[in-house]
Amino acid sequence: MPERKPRADAVRNREAVLAAADRLFATCDRPEQVTMADIADAAGVGKGTLFRGFTDRTGLIHALYETRLEPIRQAITDGPHPLGPGTPPLERALALLDAILCFKLDHRHLALALEATGTDSPYGATHYDWWHGTLRDVLAELPGFTTVDFTAHALLAAVRADLIDHLTDHRHLPREQLRTDLAEFTTRVLTSTAGPGTHSFA
Amino acid sequence: MPERKPRADAVRNREAVLAAADRLFATCDRPEQVTMADIADAAGVGKGTLFRGFTDRTGLIHALYETRLEPIRQAITDGPHPLGPGTPPLERALALLDAILCFKLDHRHLALALEATGTDSPYGATHYDWWHGTLRDVLAELPGFTTVDFTAHALLAAVRADLIDHLTDHRHLPREQLRTDLAEFTTRVLTSTAGPGTHSFA
DNA sequence: TACGATACGGACCCGGGGTCCGCTTAACCC
DNA sequence: GGGTTAAGCGGACCCCGGGTCCGTATCGTA
């Protein structure tokens, strides 16, 4: 079974669609305003082609997101300091979160579009489990940490796309401000010597 | 102009609709499965009545959410210890977040429905500004805090409905576990002596 | 060049949010 | 209680967007 190679026009179209979608999402301010028909038109293909290639709306956005995310993923799994492995945990955790933040800033439209699919909250997405797992493993290397799992979730929640979007677009927080704020917050969380701080209320 | 009193059937219907909606959202597992027509049927009224009374889907969910939220709001603005004013800031912040967490646990369906409206991310909702403002003011009373604004956002992000839902329904974290985890996390954030933790990466 | 497999595309379907308007009925006045 | 008025009702209807289908065009191969 020599596994036929995919047709040339198919791959060409696939690229065209991804490019068109990226462009449209980037220019329109509410991702749900971008309709499938719009994307098809902009890419110069029929609607059927979209769904053949990407199954459904979510699939298309997913695919797009994935391509943009790949480099960062790479940098984390086996890249150089400070993102790659081999960086001491506290510094690496900070680097991770900063990287996510910057990514979301640079690709706000995509991240928002992804979350706006509605079909699956971010927590259904495959990315999320990966991010969470990675961050959790890093935190686990820090001494004296018990609630690693929840902490990873909470830290990731601080860089969710819509929050970032709200802070930059509506509240006009400049990028660097946001980065330092996040860094300080993360540092607080990770360097605290919190004993059993569990005050219990009735 | 003696200001006619509202018609009896109108208020009766309003209640019926709210009750029906609450019931439906509570039983169906994905809020977007509940259609406006469903709610109208369940309440024994016509679709027109829904839109007359609540403008649109978002409005209906908003109204519902508001009624459930009111007691807690009350307890915070002028209730007793530990939620009310007059509680020392650290303890009060912990109480606030715990209260939000419990509320979202008890009304998961509503909170999810609200976020799933899509039309406005949680950050567009009026509640959010109030929560954020309240929490921010409390944090501001803690000594040595600089990034109060962002910290408030980040802490609130940790109790977002879909995260809570994911942790309880998919990961099966028990309620009490979640509460203690959140309490510890919050304590870490608020009791850390974080100096200028702003390591800068290139 | 001929042929099979694959991809194309746009007409079409369907379900859900939101509208509209002729009819109903509660509130007010006597 | 009976008449008048306008607020309220409801469901047929519209619109729009995601997703499907299948006759046709195109590619890859021999």
Short mmCIF file of C-alpha atoms (C1' of nucleotides) in Angstrom, two decimals:
data_model
loop_
_atom_site.label_atom_id
_atom_site.label_comp_id
_atom_site.label_asym_id
_atom_site.label_seq_id
_atom_site.Cartn_x
_atom_site.Cartn_y
_atom_site.Cartn_z
CA MET A 1 0.00 0.00 0.00
CA PRO A 2 2.09 2.87 -1.25
CA GLU A 3 -0.06 5.53 0.33
CA ARG A 4 -1.03 7.89 -2.47
CA LYS A 5 0.31 11.36 -2.05
CA PRO A 6 -2.32 14.05 -1.49
CA ARG A 7 -3.43 16.06 -4.46
CA ALA A 8 -1.64 19.32 -5.15
CA ASP A 9 -4.75 21.49 -5.31
CA ALA A 10 -5.88 20.10 -1.99
CA VAL A 11 -2.79 21.26 -0.12
CA ARG A 12 -2.83 24.55 -1.97
CA ASN A 13 -6.40 25.13 -0.92
CA ARG A 14 -5.68 24.12 2.62
CA GLU A 15 -3.02 26.78 2.87
CA ALA A 16 -5.24 29.35 1.22
CA VAL A 17 -8.00 28.66 3.73
CA LEU A 18 -5.72 28.89 6.74
CA ALA A 19 -4.23 32.12 5.47
CA ALA A 20 -7.63 33.65 4.73
CA ALA A 21 -9.03 32.63 8.10
CA ASP A 22 -6.04 34.08 9.92
CA ARG A 23 -6.41 37.33 8.02
CA LEU A 24 -10.13 37.61 8.66
CA PHE A 25 -9.89 36.82 12.35
CA ALA A 26 -7.10 39.31 12.70
CA THR A 27 -9.05 42.17 11.16
CA CYS A 28 -12.56 41.63 12.52
CA ASP A 29 -12.90 42.49 16.17
CA ARG A 30 -15.41 39.83 17.19
CA PRO A 31 -14.39 36.39 15.99
CA GLU A 32 -17.96 35.14 15.72
CA GLN A 33 -18.59 37.79 13.08
CA VAL A 34 -16.38 35.85 10.74
CA THR A 35 -18.62 33.35 9.02
CA MET A 36 -17.58 30.14 7.34
CA ALA A 37 -18.86 31.48 4.05
CA ASP A 38 -16.68 34.56 4.52
CA ILE A 39 -13.61 32.43 4.95
CA ALA A 40 -14.49 30.33 1.94
CA ASP A 41 -14.97 33.41 -0.20
CA ALA A 42 -11.79 35.06 1.00
CA ALA A 43 -9.87 31.90 0.24
CA GLY A 44 -11.51 31.61 -3.15
CA VAL A 45 -12.93 28.15 -2.50
CA GLY A 46 -16.36 26.68 -1.90
CA LYS A 47 -17.83 26.11 1.51
CA GLY A 48 -17.76 22.38 0.98
CA THR A 49 -13.99 22.51 0.78
CA LEU A 50 -13.73 24.04 4.23
CA PHE A 51 -15.72 21.30 5.84
CA ARG A 52 -14.01 18.57 3.84
CA GLY A 53 -10.65 19.75 5.04
CA PHE A 54 -11.37 20.69 8.62
CA THR A 55 -14.57 18.86 9.60
CA ASP A 56 -16.18 21.88 11.21
CA ARG A 57 -15.61 25.39 12.49
CA THR A 58 -13.87 24.24 15.62
CA GLY A 59 -11.60 22.02 13.59
CA LEU A 60 -10.54 24.87 11.36
CA ILE A 61 -9.71 27.19 14.21
CA HIS A 62 -7.95 24.38 16.01
CA ALA A 63 -5.77 23.66 13.03
CA LEU A 64 -4.90 27.31 12.65
CA TYR A 65 -4.08 27.69 16.31
CA GLU A 66 -1.95 24.59 16.26
CA THR A 67 0.28 25.82 13.47
CA ARG A 68 0.95 29.07 15.28
CA LEU A 69 1.55 27.32 18.57
CA GLU A 70 3.93 24.69 17.32
CA PRO A 71 7.14 26.77 17.55
CA ILE A 72 6.54 27.57 21.19
CA ARG A 73 5.73 24.01 22.03
CA GLN A 74 8.96 23.03 20.38
CA ALA A 75 10.90 25.63 22.34
CA ILE A 76 9.50 24.23 25.53
CA THR A 77 9.97 20.53 24.99
CA ASP A 78 13.55 20.76 23.72
CA GLY A 79 14.61 24.33 23.21
CA PRO A 80 17.27 26.48 24.84
CA HIS A 81 17.23 28.38 28.11
CA PRO A 82 14.99 29.66 29.62
CA LEU A 83 11.99 27.87 28.09
CA GLY A 84 13.54 24.48 27.54
CA PRO A 85 14.10 21.75 30.07
CA GLY A 86 17.21 22.11 32.15
CA THR A 87 16.15 25.51 33.43
CA PRO A 88 15.62 25.62 37.20
CA PRO A 89 11.93 25.28 37.99
CA LEU A 90 11.07 28.70 39.32
CA GLU A 91 12.70 30.50 36.46
CA ARG A 92 11.20 28.09 33.96
CA ALA A 93 7.70 28.49 35.33
CA LEU A 94 8.05 32.24 34.97
CA ALA A 95 9.34 31.83 31.45
CA LEU A 96 6.46 29.52 30.56
CA LEU A 97 3.80 31.90 31.73
CA ASP A 98 5.48 34.84 30.09
CA ALA A 99 5.64 32.90 26.85
CA ILE A 100 1.95 32.06 27.02
CA LEU A 101 1.10 35.65 27.77
CA CYS A 102 3.10 36.93 24.83
CA PHE A 103 1.62 34.32 22.56
CA LYS A 104 -1.89 35.32 23.52
CA LEU A 105 -1.02 38.96 23.04
CA ASP A 106 0.35 38.29 19.59
CA HIS A 107 -2.46 35.99 18.57
CA ARG A 108 -5.34 37.42 20.51
CA HIS A 109 -7.74 36.94 17.62
CA LEU A 110 -6.96 33.25 17.36
CA ALA A 111 -7.10 32.53 21.04
CA LEU A 112 -10.39 34.35 21.31
CA ALA A 113 -11.80 32.57 18.30
CA LEU A 114 -10.82 29.28 19.83
CA GLU A 115 -12.53 29.98 23.12
CA ALA A 116 -15.54 31.41 21.33
CA THR A 117 -16.28 28.14 19.57
CA GLY A 118 -18.38 27.38 22.58
CA THR A 119 -18.56 23.71 21.73
CA ASP A 120 -15.78 23.02 24.16
CA SER A 121 -14.61 25.34 26.87
CA PRO A 122 -10.85 25.78 26.80
CA TYR A 123 -10.66 22.86 29.16
CA GLY A 124 -11.89 20.48 26.54
CA ALA A 125 -9.14 21.47 24.14
CA THR A 126 -6.18 19.19 23.76
CA HIS A 127 -3.73 22.05 24.19
CA TYR A 128 -4.91 22.73 27.66
CA ASP A 129 -4.10 19.35 29.06
CA TRP A 130 -0.64 19.67 27.63
CA TRP A 131 -0.06 23.12 29.09
CA HIS A 132 -1.37 22.06 32.42
CA GLY A 133 0.66 18.89 32.50
CA THR A 134 3.82 20.74 31.57
CA LEU A 135 3.37 23.49 34.11
CA ARG A 136 2.37 21.02 36.80
CA ASP A 137 5.53 19.02 36.26
CA VAL A 138 7.63 22.13 36.59
CA LEU A 139 5.89 23.19 39.78
CA ALA A 140 6.33 19.72 41.20
CA GLU A 141 10.06 20.30 41.21
CA LEU A 142 9.69 23.19 43.60
CA PRO A 143 10.16 22.13 47.21
CA GLY A 144 7.26 22.13 49.61
CA PHE A 145 4.47 22.41 47.11
CA THR A 146 1.36 20.43 47.82
CA THR A 147 -1.43 21.77 45.66
CA VAL A 148 0.53 21.59 42.44
CA ASP A 149 -2.43 20.58 40.35
CA PHE A 150 -4.76 23.38 41.34
CA THR A 151 -1.99 25.95 41.30
CA ALA A 152 -1.19 25.09 37.71
CA HIS A 153 -4.84 25.57 36.78
CA ALA A 154 -5.05 28.86 38.62
CA LEU A 155 -1.90 30.26 37.04
CA LEU A 156 -3.09 29.30 33.58
CA ALA A 157 -6.39 30.95 34.30
CA ALA A 158 -4.55 34.21 34.81
CA VAL A 159 -3.47 34.21 31.17
CA ARG A 160 -6.74 33.26 29.56
CA ALA A 161 -7.30 34.89 26.25
CA ASP A 162 -10.40 36.86 27.10
CA LEU A 163 -8.89 38.29 30.26
CA ILE A 164 -5.79 39.35 28.39
CA ASP A 165 -7.93 40.81 25.68
CA HIS A 166 -10.03 42.70 28.16
CA LEU A 167 -7.01 44.13 29.92
CA THR A 168 -5.29 45.28 26.77
CA ASP A 169 -8.21 46.39 24.61
CA HIS A 170 -10.68 47.74 27.15
CA ARG A 171 -8.44 48.79 29.99
CA HIS A 172 -5.55 49.72 27.74
CA LEU A 173 -2.86 48.12 29.84
CA PRO A 174 0.38 48.24 27.90
CA ARG A 175 2.08 45.00 27.05
CA GLU A 176 5.10 45.45 29.28
CA GLN A 177 2.97 46.42 32.24
CA LEU A 178 1.03 43.23 31.84
CA ARG A 179 4.19 41.18 31.63
CA THR A 180 5.66 42.58 34.79
CA ASP A 181 2.36 42.28 36.64
CA LEU A 182 2.07 38.66 35.68
CA ALA A 183 5.67 38.00 36.61
CA GLU A 184 5.17 39.51 40.02
CA PHE A 185 1.97 37.58 40.56
CA THR A 186 3.60 34.33 39.58
CA THR A 187 6.55 35.03 41.80
CA ARG A 188 4.24 35.67 44.72
CA VAL A 189 2.55 32.34 44.18
CA LEU A 190 5.70 30.35 43.75
CA THR A 191 7.97 31.85 46.38
CA SER A 192 5.47 32.04 49.17
CA THR A 193 6.28 29.87 52.13
CA ALA A 194 2.59 29.42 52.80
CA GLY A 195 2.14 27.12 55.70
CA PRO A 196 -1.21 25.44 56.17
CA GLY A 197 -3.02 28.64 55.37
CA THR A 198 -6.30 26.92 55.41
CA HIS A 199 -8.39 29.05 57.67
CA SER A 200 -11.73 27.34 57.76
CA PHE A 201 -14.92 29.29 57.74
CA ALA A 202 -18.06 27.59 58.87
CA MET B 1 -50.04 60.46 35.99
CA PRO B 2 -50.58 57.88 38.63
CA GLU B 3 -48.39 55.27 37.05
CA ARG B 4 -50.45 52.18 36.33
CA LYS B 5 -49.40 49.14 38.28
CA PRO B 6 -48.04 46.28 36.18
CA ARG B 7 -50.50 43.64 35.11
CA ALA B 8 -50.84 40.58 37.30
CA ASP B 9 -50.41 38.06 34.51
CA ALA B 10 -47.20 39.81 33.48
CA VAL B 11 -45.49 39.32 36.80
CA ARG B 12 -46.87 35.80 37.09
CA ASN B 13 -45.44 34.95 33.71
CA ARG B 14 -42.11 36.52 34.54
CA GLU B 15 -41.76 34.29 37.56
CA ALA B 16 -42.87 31.24 35.60
CA VAL B 17 -40.24 31.92 32.96
CA LEU B 18 -37.44 32.38 35.46
CA ALA B 19 -38.43 29.22 37.29
CA ALA B 20 -38.67 27.21 34.09
CA ALA B 21 -35.34 28.46 32.82
CA ASP B 22 -33.63 27.66 36.09
CA ARG B 23 -35.06 24.17 36.04
CA LEU B 24 -34.06 23.51 32.46
CA PHE B 25 -30.53 24.80 32.83
CA ALA B 26 -30.12 22.75 35.97
CA THR B 27 -31.12 19.49 34.34
CA CYS B 28 -29.56 19.76 30.89
CA ASP B 29 -25.81 19.36 30.94
CA ARG B 30 -24.89 21.77 28.16
CA PRO B 31 -26.58 25.13 28.60
CA GLU B 32 -26.68 25.86 24.88
CA GLN B 33 -28.91 22.83 24.44
CA VAL B 34 -31.67 24.72 26.18
CA THR B 35 -33.47 26.67 23.51
CA MET B 36 -35.62 29.71 23.97
CA ALA B 37 -38.59 27.79 22.63
CA ASP B 38 -37.96 25.11 25.26
CA ILE B 39 -38.07 27.67 28.03
CA ALA B 40 -41.24 29.22 26.65
CA ASP B 41 -42.93 25.83 26.44
CA ALA B 42 -41.81 24.79 29.91
CA ALA B 43 -43.13 28.04 31.31
CA GLY B 44 -46.37 27.68 29.39
CA VAL B 45 -46.02 30.98 27.57
CA GLY B 46 -45.31 32.05 24.02
CA LYS B 47 -41.87 32.87 22.72
CA GLY B 48 -42.85 36.46 22.25
CA THR B 49 -43.38 36.80 25.97
CA LEU B 50 -39.81 35.79 26.69
CA PHE B 51 -38.37 38.44 24.45
CA ARG B 52 -40.83 41.05 25.63
CA GLY B 53 -39.78 40.49 29.21
CA PHE B 54 -36.06 39.95 28.86
CA THR B 55 -35.05 41.47 25.52
CA ASP B 56 -32.93 38.52 24.45
CA ARG B 57 -31.29 35.31 25.61
CA THR B 58 -28.48 37.09 27.38
CA GLY B 59 -30.96 39.27 29.20
CA LEU B 60 -32.92 36.33 30.47
CA ILE B 61 -29.89 34.53 31.81
CA HIS B 62 -28.60 37.76 33.28
CA ALA B 63 -31.85 38.34 35.14
CA LEU B 64 -31.84 34.82 36.46
CA TYR B 65 -28.24 35.05 37.58
CA GLU B 66 -28.88 38.34 39.27
CA THR B 67 -31.67 37.05 41.45
CA ARG B 68 -29.54 34.17 42.68
CA LEU B 69 -26.57 36.41 43.27
CA GLU B 70 -28.35 39.12 45.17
CA PRO B 71 -28.15 37.51 48.64
CA ILE B 72 -24.40 37.13 48.43
CA ARG B 73 -23.94 40.64 47.20
CA GLN B 74 -25.99 41.78 50.15
CA ALA B 75 -23.91 39.74 52.56
CA ILE B 76 -20.80 41.37 51.22
CA THR B 77 -21.86 45.00 51.16
CA ASP B 78 -23.40 45.03 54.62
CA GLY B 79 -23.55 41.57 56.11
CA PRO B 80 -21.92 40.02 59.16
CA HIS B 81 -18.43 38.63 59.61
CA PRO B 82 -16.57 37.29 57.69
CA LEU B 83 -18.05 38.46 54.37
CA GLY B 84 -19.16 41.91 55.43
CA PRO B 85 -17.04 45.00 55.77
CA GLY B 86 -15.21 45.31 59.05
CA THR B 87 -13.43 42.03 58.57
CA PRO B 88 -9.66 42.36 58.33
CA PRO B 89 -8.57 42.36 54.69
CA LEU B 90 -6.75 39.07 54.41
CA GLU B 91 -9.51 37.12 56.05
CA ARG B 92 -12.13 38.96 54.06
CA ALA B 93 -10.42 38.32 50.76
CA LEU B 94 -10.33 34.63 51.59
CA ALA B 95 -13.99 34.71 52.53
CA LEU B 96 -14.89 36.50 49.32
CA LEU B 97 -13.19 34.00 47.10
CA ASP B 98 -14.60 31.10 49.04
CA ALA B 99 -18.06 32.58 48.68
CA ILE B 100 -17.65 32.96 44.95
CA LEU B 101 -16.39 29.43 44.66
CA CYS B 102 -19.31 28.02 46.60
CA PHE B 103 -21.75 30.09 44.60
CA LYS B 104 -20.36 28.79 41.33
CA LEU B 105 -20.46 25.27 42.66
CA ASP B 106 -24.08 25.62 43.69
CA HIS B 107 -25.13 27.38 40.51
CA ARG B 108 -22.78 25.87 38.01
CA HIS B 109 -25.48 25.66 35.38
CA LEU B 110 -26.27 29.37 35.61
CA ALA B 111 -22.71 30.54 35.64
CA LEU B 112 -21.92 28.36 32.66
CA ALA B 113 -24.99 29.52 30.81
CA LEU B 114 -23.98 33.09 31.42
CA GLU B 115 -20.48 32.63 30.07
CA ALA B 116 -21.80 30.61 27.17
CA THR B 117 -23.88 33.49 25.86
CA GLY B 118 -20.82 34.35 23.88
CA THR B 119 -22.10 37.82 23.14
CA ASP B 120 -20.02 39.20 25.97
CA SER B 121 -17.16 37.44 27.65
CA PRO B 122 -17.50 37.49 31.43
CA TYR B 123 -15.55 40.71 31.39
CA GLY B 124 -18.36 42.50 29.65
CA ALA B 125 -20.85 41.54 32.34
CA THR B 126 -21.77 44.11 34.91
CA HIS B 127 -21.19 41.68 37.77
CA TYR B 128 -17.59 41.32 36.93
CA ASP B 129 -16.69 44.96 37.40
CA TRP B 130 -18.38 44.86 40.74
CA TRP B 131 -16.55 41.76 41.89
CA HIS B 132 -13.28 43.10 40.68
CA GLY B 133 -13.79 46.47 42.29
CA THR B 134 -14.75 44.93 45.58
CA LEU B 135 -11.86 42.52 45.69
CA ARG B 136 -9.43 45.19 44.57
CA ASP B 137 -10.49 47.48 47.39
CA VAL B 138 -9.96 44.74 49.91
CA LEU B 139 -6.54 43.92 48.55
CA ALA B 140 -5.60 47.56 48.62
CA GLU B 141 -5.84 47.47 52.40
CA LEU B 142 -3.10 44.89 52.59
CA PRO B 143 0.30 46.46 53.16
CA GLY B 144 2.95 46.42 50.49
CA PHE B 145 0.76 45.47 47.58
CA THR B 146 1.49 47.13 44.29
CA THR B 147 -0.24 45.16 41.56
CA VAL B 148 -3.62 45.16 43.23
CA ASP B 149 -5.54 45.48 40.02
CA PHE B 150 -4.00 42.60 38.18
CA THR B 151 -3.96 40.42 41.26
CA ALA B 152 -7.69 40.86 41.67
CA HIS B 153 -8.22 39.81 38.07
CA ALA B 154 -5.97 36.81 38.45
CA LEU B 155 -7.64 35.62 41.63
CA LEU B 156 -11.07 35.94 40.08
CA ALA B 157 -9.85 34.00 37.08
CA ALA B 158 -9.11 31.09 39.39
CA VAL B 159 -12.78 30.73 40.20
CA ARG B 160 -14.21 31.02 36.72
CA ALA B 161 -17.23 28.89 36.15
CA ASP B 162 -15.86 26.69 33.43
CA LEU B 163 -12.70 25.92 35.35
CA ILE B 164 -14.69 25.01 38.42
CA ASP B 165 -16.99 22.93 36.30
CA HIS B 166 -14.10 21.16 34.67
CA LEU B 167 -12.45 20.37 37.97
CA THR B 168 -15.58 19.02 39.59
CA ASP B 169 -17.30 17.26 36.72
CA HIS B 170 -14.40 15.98 34.66
CA ARG B 171 -11.68 15.63 37.22
CA HIS B 172 -14.03 14.77 40.03
CA LEU B 173 -12.41 16.95 42.60
CA PRO B 174 -14.59 16.98 45.70
CA ARG B 175 -15.99 20.26 46.86
CA GLU B 176 -14.01 20.50 50.07
CA GLN B 177 -10.77 19.69 48.32
CA LEU B 178 -11.39 22.52 45.93
CA ARG B 179 -12.15 24.91 48.75
CA THR B 180 -8.97 24.14 50.64
CA ASP B 181 -6.90 24.27 47.47
CA LEU B 182 -8.27 27.66 46.60
CA ALA B 183 -7.76 28.90 50.15
CA GLU B 184 -4.15 27.81 50.10
CA PHE B 185 -3.57 29.37 46.72
CA THR B 186 -5.09 32.65 47.80
CA THR B 187 -3.08 32.64 50.99
CA ARG B 188 0.09 32.12 48.99
CA VAL B 189 -0.72 35.10 46.83
CA LEU B 190 -1.67 37.40 49.66
CA THR B 191 0.91 36.55 52.28
CA SER B 192 3.92 36.43 50.02
CA THR B 193 6.49 39.06 50.69
CA ALA B 194 7.43 39.09 47.03
CA GLY B 195 10.06 41.67 46.47
CA PRO B 196 10.64 42.99 42.97
CA GLY B 197 10.33 39.52 41.52
CA THR B 198 10.54 40.85 38.05
CA HIS B 199 13.23 38.77 36.51
CA SER B 200 13.47 40.00 32.99
CA PHE B 201 13.93 37.64 30.12
CA ALA B 202 15.11 38.94 26.84
"C1'" DT C 1 -4.75 9.67 -23.58
"C1'" DA C 2 -7.72 7.29 -20.92
"C1'" DC C 3 -9.37 6.08 -16.53
"C1'" DG C 4 -10.15 5.88 -11.49
"C1'" DA C 5 -9.89 8.27 -7.46
"C1'" DT C 6 -10.11 12.45 -5.19
"C1'" DA C 7 -11.48 17.06 -4.53
"C1'" DC C 8 -14.54 20.90 -5.65
"C1'" DG C 9 -18.42 24.09 -4.93
"C1'" DG C 10 -22.63 26.01 -4.32
"C1'" DA C 11 -27.51 24.87 -3.99
"C1'" DC C 12 -29.78 23.12 -0.24
"C1'" DC C 13 -31.40 21.86 4.47
"C1'" DC C 14 -32.30 22.73 9.25
"C1'" DG C 15 -32.52 24.60 13.72
"C1'" DG C 16 -32.50 28.48 16.69
"C1'" DG C 17 -32.61 33.47 17.86
"C1'" DG C 18 -35.47 37.30 17.25
"C1'" DT C 19 -39.76 39.92 15.18
"C1'" DC C 20 -44.58 41.24 14.29
"C1'" DC C 21 -49.25 42.00 14.60
"C1'" DG C 22 -54.07 40.60 15.27
"C1'" DC C 23 -56.24 39.05 19.35
"C1'" DT C 24 -56.88 38.73 24.54
"C1'" DT C 25 -57.43 40.40 28.99
"C1'" DA C 26 -56.27 42.93 33.06
"C1'" DA C 27 -56.69 47.59 35.05
"C1'" DC C 28 -59.18 51.81 35.55
"C1'" DC C 29 -63.38 54.69 35.78
"C1'" DC C 30 -68.14 55.35 36.32
"C1'" DG D 1 -71.07 45.27 36.69
"C1'" DG D 2 -70.11 47.22 31.89
"C1'" DG D 3 -67.36 49.92 28.82
"C1'" DT D 4 -62.93 51.65 27.33
"C1'" DT D 5 -58.06 51.49 26.79
"C1'" DA D 6 -53.64 49.99 26.40
"C1'" DA D 7 -50.51 46.56 28.11
"C1'" DG D 8 -49.64 41.96 27.26
"C1'" DC D 9 -49.93 37.65 24.67
"C1'" DG D 10 -48.49 33.97 21.36
"C1'" DG D 11 -47.09 31.55 17.54
"C1'" DA D 12 -46.50 31.97 12.59
"C1'" DC D 13 -42.85 33.97 10.35
"C1'" DC D 14 -38.20 35.75 8.92
"C1'" DC D 15 -33.21 35.47 8.75
"C1'" DC D 16 -28.85 33.86 9.05
"C1'" DG D 17 -25.20 30.71 9.77
"C1'" DG D 18 -23.38 25.98 10.35
"C1'" DG D 19 -23.27 21.76 8.02
"C1'" DT D 20 -24.59 18.36 3.99
"C1'" DC D 21 -24.81 16.35 -0.70
"C1'" DC D 22 -23.85 15.07 -5.12
"C1'" DG D 23 -23.09 16.18 -10.04
"C1'" DT D 24 -19.00 17.92 -12.08
"C1'" DA D 25 -14.03 19.20 -12.69
"C1'" DT D 26 -9.42 17.97 -11.84
"C1'" DC D 27 -5.38 15.46 -10.54
"C1'" DG D 28 -2.29 11.42 -10.60
"C1'" DT D 29 -1.04 7.43 -12.91
"C1'" DA D 30 -0.05 4.12 -16.60
#
